[in-house]
PDB file of C-alpha atoms in Angstrom:
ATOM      1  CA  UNK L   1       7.218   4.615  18.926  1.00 67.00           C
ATOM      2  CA  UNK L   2       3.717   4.599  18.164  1.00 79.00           C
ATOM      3  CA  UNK L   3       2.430   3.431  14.478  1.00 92.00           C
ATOM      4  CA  UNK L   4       0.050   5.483  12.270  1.00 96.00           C
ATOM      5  CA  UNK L   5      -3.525   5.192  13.779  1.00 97.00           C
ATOM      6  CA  UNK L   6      -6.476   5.671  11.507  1.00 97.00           C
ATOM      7  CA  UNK L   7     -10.287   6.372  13.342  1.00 97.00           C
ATOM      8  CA  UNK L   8     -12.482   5.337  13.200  1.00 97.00           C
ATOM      9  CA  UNK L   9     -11.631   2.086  11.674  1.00 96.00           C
ATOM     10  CA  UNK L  10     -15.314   0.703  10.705  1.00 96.00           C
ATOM     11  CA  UNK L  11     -18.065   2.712   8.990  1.00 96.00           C
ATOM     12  CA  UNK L  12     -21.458   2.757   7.310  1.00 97.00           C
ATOM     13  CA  UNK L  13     -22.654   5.234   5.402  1.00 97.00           C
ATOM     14  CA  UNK L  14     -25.890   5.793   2.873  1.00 97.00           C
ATOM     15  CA  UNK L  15     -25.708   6.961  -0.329  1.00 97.00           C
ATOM     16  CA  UNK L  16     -24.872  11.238  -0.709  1.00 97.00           C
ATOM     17  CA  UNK L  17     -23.809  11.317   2.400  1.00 98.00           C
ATOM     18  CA  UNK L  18     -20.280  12.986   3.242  1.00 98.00           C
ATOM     19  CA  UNK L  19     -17.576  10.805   5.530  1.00 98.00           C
ATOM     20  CA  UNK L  20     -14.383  12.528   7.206  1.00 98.00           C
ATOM     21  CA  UNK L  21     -11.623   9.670   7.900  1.00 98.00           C
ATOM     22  CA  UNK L  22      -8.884  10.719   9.971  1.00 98.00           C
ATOM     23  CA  UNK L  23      -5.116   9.699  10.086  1.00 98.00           C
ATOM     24  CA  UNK L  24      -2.172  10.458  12.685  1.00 98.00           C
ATOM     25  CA  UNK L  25       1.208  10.040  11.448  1.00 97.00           C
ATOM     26  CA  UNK L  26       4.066   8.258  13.306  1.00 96.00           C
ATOM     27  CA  UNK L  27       5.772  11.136  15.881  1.00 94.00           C
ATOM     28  CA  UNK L  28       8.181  12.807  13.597  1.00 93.00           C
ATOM     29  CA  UNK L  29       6.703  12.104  10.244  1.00 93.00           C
ATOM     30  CA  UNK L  30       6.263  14.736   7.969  1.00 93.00           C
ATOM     31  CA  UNK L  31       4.458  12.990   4.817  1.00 93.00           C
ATOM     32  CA  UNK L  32       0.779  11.512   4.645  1.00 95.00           C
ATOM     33  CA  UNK L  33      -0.230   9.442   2.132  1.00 94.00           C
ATOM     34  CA  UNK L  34      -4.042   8.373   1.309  1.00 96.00           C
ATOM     35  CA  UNK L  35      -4.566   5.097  -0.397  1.00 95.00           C
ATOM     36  CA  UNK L  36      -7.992   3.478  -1.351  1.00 96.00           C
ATOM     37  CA  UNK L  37      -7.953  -0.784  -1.743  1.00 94.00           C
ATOM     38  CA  UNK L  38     -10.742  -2.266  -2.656  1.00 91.00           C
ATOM     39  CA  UNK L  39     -10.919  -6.059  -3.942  1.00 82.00           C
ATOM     40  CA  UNK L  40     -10.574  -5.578  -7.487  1.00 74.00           C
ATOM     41  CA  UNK L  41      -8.641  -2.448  -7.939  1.00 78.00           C
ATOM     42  CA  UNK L  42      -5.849  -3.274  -5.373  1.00 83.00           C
ATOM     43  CA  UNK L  43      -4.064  -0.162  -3.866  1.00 90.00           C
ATOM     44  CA  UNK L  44      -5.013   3.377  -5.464  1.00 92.00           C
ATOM     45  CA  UNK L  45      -3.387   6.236  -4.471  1.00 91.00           C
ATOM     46  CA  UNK L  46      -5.647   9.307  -3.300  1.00 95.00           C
ATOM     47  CA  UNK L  47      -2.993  12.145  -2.397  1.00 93.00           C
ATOM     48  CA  UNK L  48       0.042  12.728  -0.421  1.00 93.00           C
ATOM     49  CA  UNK L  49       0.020  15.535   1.925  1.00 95.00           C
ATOM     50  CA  UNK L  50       3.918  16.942   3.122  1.00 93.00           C
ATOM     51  CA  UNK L  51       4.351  20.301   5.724  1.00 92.00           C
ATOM     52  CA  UNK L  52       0.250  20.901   4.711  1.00 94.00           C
ATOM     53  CA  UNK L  53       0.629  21.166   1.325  1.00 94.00           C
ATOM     54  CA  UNK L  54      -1.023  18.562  -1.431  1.00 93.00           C
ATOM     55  CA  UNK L  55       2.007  17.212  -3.091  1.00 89.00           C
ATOM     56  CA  UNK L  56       0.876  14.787  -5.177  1.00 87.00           C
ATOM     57  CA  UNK L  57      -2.900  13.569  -6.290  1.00 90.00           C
ATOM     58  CA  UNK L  58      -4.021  10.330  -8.035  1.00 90.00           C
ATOM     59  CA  UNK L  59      -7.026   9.904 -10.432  1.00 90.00           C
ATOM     60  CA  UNK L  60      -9.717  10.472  -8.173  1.00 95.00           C
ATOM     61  CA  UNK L  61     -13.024  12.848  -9.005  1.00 96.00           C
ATOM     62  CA  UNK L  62     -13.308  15.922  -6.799  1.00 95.00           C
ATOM     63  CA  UNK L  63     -15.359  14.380  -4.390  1.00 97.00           C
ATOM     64  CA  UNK L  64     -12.257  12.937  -2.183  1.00 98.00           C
ATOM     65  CA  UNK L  65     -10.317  15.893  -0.778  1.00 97.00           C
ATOM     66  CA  UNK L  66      -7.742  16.102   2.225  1.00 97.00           C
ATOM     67  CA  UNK L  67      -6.162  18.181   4.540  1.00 97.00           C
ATOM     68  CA  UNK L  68      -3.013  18.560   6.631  1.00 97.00           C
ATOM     69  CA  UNK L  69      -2.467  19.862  10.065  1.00 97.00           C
ATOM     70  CA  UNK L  70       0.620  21.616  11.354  1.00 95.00           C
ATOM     71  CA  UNK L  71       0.844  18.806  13.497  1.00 94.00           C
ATOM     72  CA  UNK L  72       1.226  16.396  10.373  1.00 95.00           C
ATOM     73  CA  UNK L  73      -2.140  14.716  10.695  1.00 97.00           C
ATOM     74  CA  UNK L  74      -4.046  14.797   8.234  1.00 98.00           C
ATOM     75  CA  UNK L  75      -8.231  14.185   7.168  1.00 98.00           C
ATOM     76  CA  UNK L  76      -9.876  12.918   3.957  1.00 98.00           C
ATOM     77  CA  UNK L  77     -13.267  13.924   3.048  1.00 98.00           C
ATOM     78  CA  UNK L  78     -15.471  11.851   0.262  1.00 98.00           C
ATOM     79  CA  UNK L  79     -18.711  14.001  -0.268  1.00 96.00           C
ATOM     80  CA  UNK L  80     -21.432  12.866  -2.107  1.00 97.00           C
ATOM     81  CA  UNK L  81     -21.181   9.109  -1.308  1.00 98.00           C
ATOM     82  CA  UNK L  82     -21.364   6.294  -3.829  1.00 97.00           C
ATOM     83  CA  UNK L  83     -21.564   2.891  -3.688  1.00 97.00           C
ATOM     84  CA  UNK L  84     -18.837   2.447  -5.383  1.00 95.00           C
ATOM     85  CA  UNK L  85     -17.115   4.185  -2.619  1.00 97.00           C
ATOM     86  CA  UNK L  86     -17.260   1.073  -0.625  1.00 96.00           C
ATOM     87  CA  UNK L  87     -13.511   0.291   0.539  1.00 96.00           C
ATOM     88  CA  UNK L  88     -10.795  -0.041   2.773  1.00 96.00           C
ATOM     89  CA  UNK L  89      -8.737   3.740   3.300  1.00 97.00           C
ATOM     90  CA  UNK L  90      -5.514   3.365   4.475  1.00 97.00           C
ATOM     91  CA  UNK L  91      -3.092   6.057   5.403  1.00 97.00           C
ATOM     92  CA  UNK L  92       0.546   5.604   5.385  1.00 95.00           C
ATOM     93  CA  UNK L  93       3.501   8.330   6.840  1.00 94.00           C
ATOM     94  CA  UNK L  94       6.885   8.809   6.068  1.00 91.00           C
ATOM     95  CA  UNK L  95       9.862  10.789   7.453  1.00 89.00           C
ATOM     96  CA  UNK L  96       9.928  13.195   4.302  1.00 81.00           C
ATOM     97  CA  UNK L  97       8.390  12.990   0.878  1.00 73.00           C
ATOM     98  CA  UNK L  98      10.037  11.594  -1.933  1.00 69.00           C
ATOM     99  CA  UNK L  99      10.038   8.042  -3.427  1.00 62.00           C
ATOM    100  CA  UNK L 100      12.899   6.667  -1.476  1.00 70.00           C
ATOM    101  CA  UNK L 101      11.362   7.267   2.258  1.00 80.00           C
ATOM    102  CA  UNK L 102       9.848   3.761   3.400  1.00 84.00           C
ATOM    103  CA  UNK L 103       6.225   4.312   4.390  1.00 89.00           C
ATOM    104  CA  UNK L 104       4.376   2.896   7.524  1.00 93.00           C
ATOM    105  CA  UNK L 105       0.772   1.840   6.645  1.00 94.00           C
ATOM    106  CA  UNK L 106      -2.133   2.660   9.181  1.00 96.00           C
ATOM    107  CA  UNK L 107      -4.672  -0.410   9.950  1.00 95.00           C
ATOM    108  CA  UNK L 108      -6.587   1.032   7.295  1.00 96.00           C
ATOM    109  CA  UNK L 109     -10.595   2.619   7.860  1.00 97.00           C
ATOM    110  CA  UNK L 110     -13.247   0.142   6.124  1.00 96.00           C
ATOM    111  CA  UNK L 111     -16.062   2.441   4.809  1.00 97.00           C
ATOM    112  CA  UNK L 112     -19.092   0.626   4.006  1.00 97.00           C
ATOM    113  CA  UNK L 113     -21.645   2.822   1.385  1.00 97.00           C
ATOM    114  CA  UNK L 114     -25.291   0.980   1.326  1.00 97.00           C
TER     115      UNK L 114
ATOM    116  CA  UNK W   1      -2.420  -2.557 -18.690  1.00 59.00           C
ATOM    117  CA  UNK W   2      -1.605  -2.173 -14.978  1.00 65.00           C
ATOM    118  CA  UNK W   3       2.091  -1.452 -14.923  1.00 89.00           C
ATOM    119  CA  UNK W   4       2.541  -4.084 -11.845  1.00 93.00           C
ATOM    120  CA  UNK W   5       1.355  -7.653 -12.853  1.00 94.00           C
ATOM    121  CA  UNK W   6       1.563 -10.073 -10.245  1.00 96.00           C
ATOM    122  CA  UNK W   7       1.623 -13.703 -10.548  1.00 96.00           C
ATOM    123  CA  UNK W   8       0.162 -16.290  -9.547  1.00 97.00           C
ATOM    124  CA  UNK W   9      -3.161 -14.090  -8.427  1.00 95.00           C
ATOM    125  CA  UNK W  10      -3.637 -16.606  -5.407  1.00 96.00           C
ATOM    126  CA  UNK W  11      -1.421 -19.695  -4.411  1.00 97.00           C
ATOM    127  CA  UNK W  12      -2.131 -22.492  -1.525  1.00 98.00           C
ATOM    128  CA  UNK W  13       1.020 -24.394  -0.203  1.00 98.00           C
ATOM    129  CA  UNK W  14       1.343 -26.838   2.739  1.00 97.00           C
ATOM    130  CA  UNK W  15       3.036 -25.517   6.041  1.00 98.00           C
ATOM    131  CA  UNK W  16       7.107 -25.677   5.762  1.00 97.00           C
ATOM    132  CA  UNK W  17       7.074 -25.679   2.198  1.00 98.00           C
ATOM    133  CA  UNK W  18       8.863 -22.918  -0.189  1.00 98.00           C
ATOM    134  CA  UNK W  19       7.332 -20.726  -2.786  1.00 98.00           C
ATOM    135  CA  UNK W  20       8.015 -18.081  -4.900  1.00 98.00           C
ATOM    136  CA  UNK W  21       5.889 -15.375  -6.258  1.00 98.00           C
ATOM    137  CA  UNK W  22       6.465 -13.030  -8.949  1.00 98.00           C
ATOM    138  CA  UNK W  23       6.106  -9.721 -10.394  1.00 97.00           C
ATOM    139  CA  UNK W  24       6.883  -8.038 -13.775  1.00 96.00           C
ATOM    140  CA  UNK W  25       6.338  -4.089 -14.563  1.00 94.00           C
ATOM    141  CA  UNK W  26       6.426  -1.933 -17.259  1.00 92.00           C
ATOM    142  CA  UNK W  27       7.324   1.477 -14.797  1.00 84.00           C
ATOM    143  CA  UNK W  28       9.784   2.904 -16.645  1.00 81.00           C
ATOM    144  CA  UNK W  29      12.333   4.335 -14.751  1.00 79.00           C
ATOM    145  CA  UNK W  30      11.760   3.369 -11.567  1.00 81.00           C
ATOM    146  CA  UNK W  31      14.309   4.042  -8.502  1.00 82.00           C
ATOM    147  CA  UNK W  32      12.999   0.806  -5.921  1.00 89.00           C
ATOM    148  CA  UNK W  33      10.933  -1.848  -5.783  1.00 93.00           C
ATOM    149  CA  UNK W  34       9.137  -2.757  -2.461  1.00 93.00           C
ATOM    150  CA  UNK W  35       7.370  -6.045  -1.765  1.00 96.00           C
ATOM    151  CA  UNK W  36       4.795  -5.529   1.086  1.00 96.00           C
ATOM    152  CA  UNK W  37       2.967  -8.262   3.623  1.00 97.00           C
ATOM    153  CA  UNK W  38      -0.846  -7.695   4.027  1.00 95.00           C
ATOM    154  CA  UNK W  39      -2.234  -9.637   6.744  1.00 94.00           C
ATOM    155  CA  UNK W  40      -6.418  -9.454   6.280  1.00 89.00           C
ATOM    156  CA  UNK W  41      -7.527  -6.430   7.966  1.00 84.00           C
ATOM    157  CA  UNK W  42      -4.173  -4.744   8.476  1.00 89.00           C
ATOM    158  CA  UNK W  43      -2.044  -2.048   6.482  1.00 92.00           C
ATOM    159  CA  UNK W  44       0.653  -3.549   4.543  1.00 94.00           C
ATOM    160  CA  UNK W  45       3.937  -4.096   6.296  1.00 94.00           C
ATOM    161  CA  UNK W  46       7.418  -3.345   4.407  1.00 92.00           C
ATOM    162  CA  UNK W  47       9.481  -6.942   3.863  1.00 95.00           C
ATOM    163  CA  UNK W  48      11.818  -5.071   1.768  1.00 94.00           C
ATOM    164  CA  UNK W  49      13.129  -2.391  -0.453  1.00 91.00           C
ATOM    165  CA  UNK W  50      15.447  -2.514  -3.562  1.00 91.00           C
ATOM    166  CA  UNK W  51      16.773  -0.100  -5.986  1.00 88.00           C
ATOM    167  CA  UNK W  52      17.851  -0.940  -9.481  1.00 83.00           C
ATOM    168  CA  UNK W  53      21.360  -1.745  -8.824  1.00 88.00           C
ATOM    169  CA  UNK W  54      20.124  -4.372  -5.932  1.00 91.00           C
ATOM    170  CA  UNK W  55      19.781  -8.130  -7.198  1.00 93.00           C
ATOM    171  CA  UNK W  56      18.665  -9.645  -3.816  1.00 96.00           C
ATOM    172  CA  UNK W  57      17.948  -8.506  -0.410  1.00 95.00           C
ATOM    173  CA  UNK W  58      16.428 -10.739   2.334  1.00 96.00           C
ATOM    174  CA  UNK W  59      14.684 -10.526   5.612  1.00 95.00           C
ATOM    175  CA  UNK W  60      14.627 -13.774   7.846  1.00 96.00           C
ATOM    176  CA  UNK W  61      12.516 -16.306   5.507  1.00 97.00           C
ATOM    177  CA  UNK W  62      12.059 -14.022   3.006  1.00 98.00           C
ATOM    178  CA  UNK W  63      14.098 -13.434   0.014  1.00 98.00           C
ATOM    179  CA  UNK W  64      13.441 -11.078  -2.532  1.00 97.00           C
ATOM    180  CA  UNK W  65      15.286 -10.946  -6.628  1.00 97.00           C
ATOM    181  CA  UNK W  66      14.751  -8.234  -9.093  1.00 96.00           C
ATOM    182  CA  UNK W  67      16.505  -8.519 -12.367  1.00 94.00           C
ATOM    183  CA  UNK W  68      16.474  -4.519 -13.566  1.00 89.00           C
ATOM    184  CA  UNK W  69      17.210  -6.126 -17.497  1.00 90.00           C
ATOM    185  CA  UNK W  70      14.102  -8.040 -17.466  1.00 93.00           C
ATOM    186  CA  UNK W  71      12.101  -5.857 -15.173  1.00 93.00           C
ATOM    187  CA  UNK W  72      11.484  -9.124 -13.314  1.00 96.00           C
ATOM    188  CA  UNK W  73      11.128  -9.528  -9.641  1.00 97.00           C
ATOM    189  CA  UNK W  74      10.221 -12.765  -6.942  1.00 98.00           C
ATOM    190  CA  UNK W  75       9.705 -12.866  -3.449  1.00 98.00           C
ATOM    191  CA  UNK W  76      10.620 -16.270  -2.553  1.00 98.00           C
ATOM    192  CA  UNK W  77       9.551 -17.437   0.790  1.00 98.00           C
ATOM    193  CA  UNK W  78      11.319 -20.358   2.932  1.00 98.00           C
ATOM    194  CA  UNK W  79       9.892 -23.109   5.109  1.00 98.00           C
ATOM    195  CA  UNK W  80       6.436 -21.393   5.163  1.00 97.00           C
ATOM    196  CA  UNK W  81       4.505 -20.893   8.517  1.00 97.00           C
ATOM    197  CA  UNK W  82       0.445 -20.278   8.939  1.00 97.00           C
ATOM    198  CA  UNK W  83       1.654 -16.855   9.853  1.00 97.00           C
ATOM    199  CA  UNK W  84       2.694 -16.209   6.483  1.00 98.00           C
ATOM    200  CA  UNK W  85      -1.089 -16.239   4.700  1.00 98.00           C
ATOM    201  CA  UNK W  86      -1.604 -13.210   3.671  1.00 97.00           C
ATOM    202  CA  UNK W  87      -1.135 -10.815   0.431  1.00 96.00           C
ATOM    203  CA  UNK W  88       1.980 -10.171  -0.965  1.00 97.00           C
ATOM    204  CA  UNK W  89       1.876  -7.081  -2.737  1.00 96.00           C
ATOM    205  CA  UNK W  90       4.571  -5.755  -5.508  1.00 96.00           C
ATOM    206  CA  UNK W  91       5.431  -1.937  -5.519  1.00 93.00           C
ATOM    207  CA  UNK W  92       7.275  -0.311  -8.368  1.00 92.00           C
ATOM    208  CA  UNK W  93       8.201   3.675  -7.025  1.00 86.00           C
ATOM    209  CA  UNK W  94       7.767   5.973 -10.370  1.00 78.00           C
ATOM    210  CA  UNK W  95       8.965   9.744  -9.435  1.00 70.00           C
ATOM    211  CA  UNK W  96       7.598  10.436  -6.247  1.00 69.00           C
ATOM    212  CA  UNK W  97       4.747   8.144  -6.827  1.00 76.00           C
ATOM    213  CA  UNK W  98       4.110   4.291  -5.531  1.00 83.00           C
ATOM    214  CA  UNK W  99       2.594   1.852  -8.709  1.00 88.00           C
ATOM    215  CA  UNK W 100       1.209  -0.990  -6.720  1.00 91.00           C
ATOM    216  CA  UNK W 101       0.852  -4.189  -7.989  1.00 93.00           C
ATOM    217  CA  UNK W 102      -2.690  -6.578  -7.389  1.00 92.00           C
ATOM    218  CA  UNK W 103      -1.331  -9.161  -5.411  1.00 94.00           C
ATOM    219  CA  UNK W 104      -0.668 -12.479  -4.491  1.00 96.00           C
ATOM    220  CA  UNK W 105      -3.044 -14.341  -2.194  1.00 96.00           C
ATOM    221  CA  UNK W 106      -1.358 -16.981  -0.110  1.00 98.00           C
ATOM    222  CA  UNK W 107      -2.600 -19.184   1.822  1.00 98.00           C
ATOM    223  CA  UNK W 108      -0.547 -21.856   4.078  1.00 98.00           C
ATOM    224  CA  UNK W 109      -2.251 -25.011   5.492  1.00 97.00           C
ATOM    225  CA  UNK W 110      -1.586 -26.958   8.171  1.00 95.00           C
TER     226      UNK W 110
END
């Protein structure tokens, strides 16, 4: 079976600009789950995404907003770029939603704000 | 205070040696813990999962404790390779949601 694949994997971007990262969920997989790491702040969650619906959200301003498919994958949009923005997205899937369904981490999308 | 505090922050060992690393949390209830395996560059990888009632689980050279009382958990790792540097990250699961600790940087040298 094939793993979650996240494209594009590198970008740069300037300052107010608007970036759509993209995420597709192991075969079968119903949940998505958006995660920004970044060296000093570890793991964040964004939002997790089940049967395209927003199930849950983290503390994140507006600006970062997602979307599910019917075919389970799912999109993240950060408008308005910051510099602070700067960090490595990584999607994750899981069978169903809940806390007791293992997730499977994508290779991540490193989005570089200058 | 994050809720996951990992310890040491970063740890360098010689190659075929044994460590352990450690995490405490305040999450409160919590239903598993999860320690992941970050290789630089890559999404974490699952080493294992645990609910409350679990004391140890292992997978090959890895071994992980939690101790539900002291809401105390340690990945200890055996006869270390190179392939093991990476981050070792500490999960707590609160509800539906995933409390993730810092990390542990490890580093094994030859």
């Amino acid at each position: 079976k094939a793993g979650v694949t996240q494209t594009p994997r590198y970008l740069i971007k300037t300052r107010g600009q608007q970036v759509t990262l993209s995420c597709s969920p192991i075969s079968g997989h119903r949940s998505v789950s958006w995660y920004q790491q970044t060296p000093g702040q570890g793991l964040q969650f964004l939002f997790e995404y089940f049967s395209e619906t927003q199930r849950n959200k983290g503390n994140f301003p507006g600006r970062f907003s997602g979307r599910q498919f019917s075919n389970s994958r799912s999109e993240m949009n950060v408008s308005t770029l910051e510099l602070g923005d700067s960090a490595l997205y990584l999607c994750a899937s899981s069978l169903d939603t809940g806390k007791d369904y293992e997730q499977y981490f994508g290779p991540g999308t490193r989005l570089t704000v200058t | 205070k994050n809720q996951v505090e990992q310890s040491p922050q970063s740890l360098i060992i010689l190659e075929g040696k044994n460590c352990t690393l450690q995490c405490n949390y305040t999450v409160s209830p919590f239903s598993n813990l999860r320690w992941y395996k970050q290789d630089t560059g890559r999404g974490p990888v699952s080493l294992t999962i645990m609910t409350f009632s679990e004391n140890t689980k292992s997978n090959g050279r890895y071994t992980a404790t939690l101790d539900a009382d002291t809401k105390q958990s340690s990945l200890h790792i055996t006869a270390s390779q190179l392939s093991d540097s990476a981050s070792y990250i500490c999960v707590v699961s609160r509800g539906n949601k995933l409390v993730f600790g810092a990390g542990t940087i490890l580093r094994v040298k030859s």
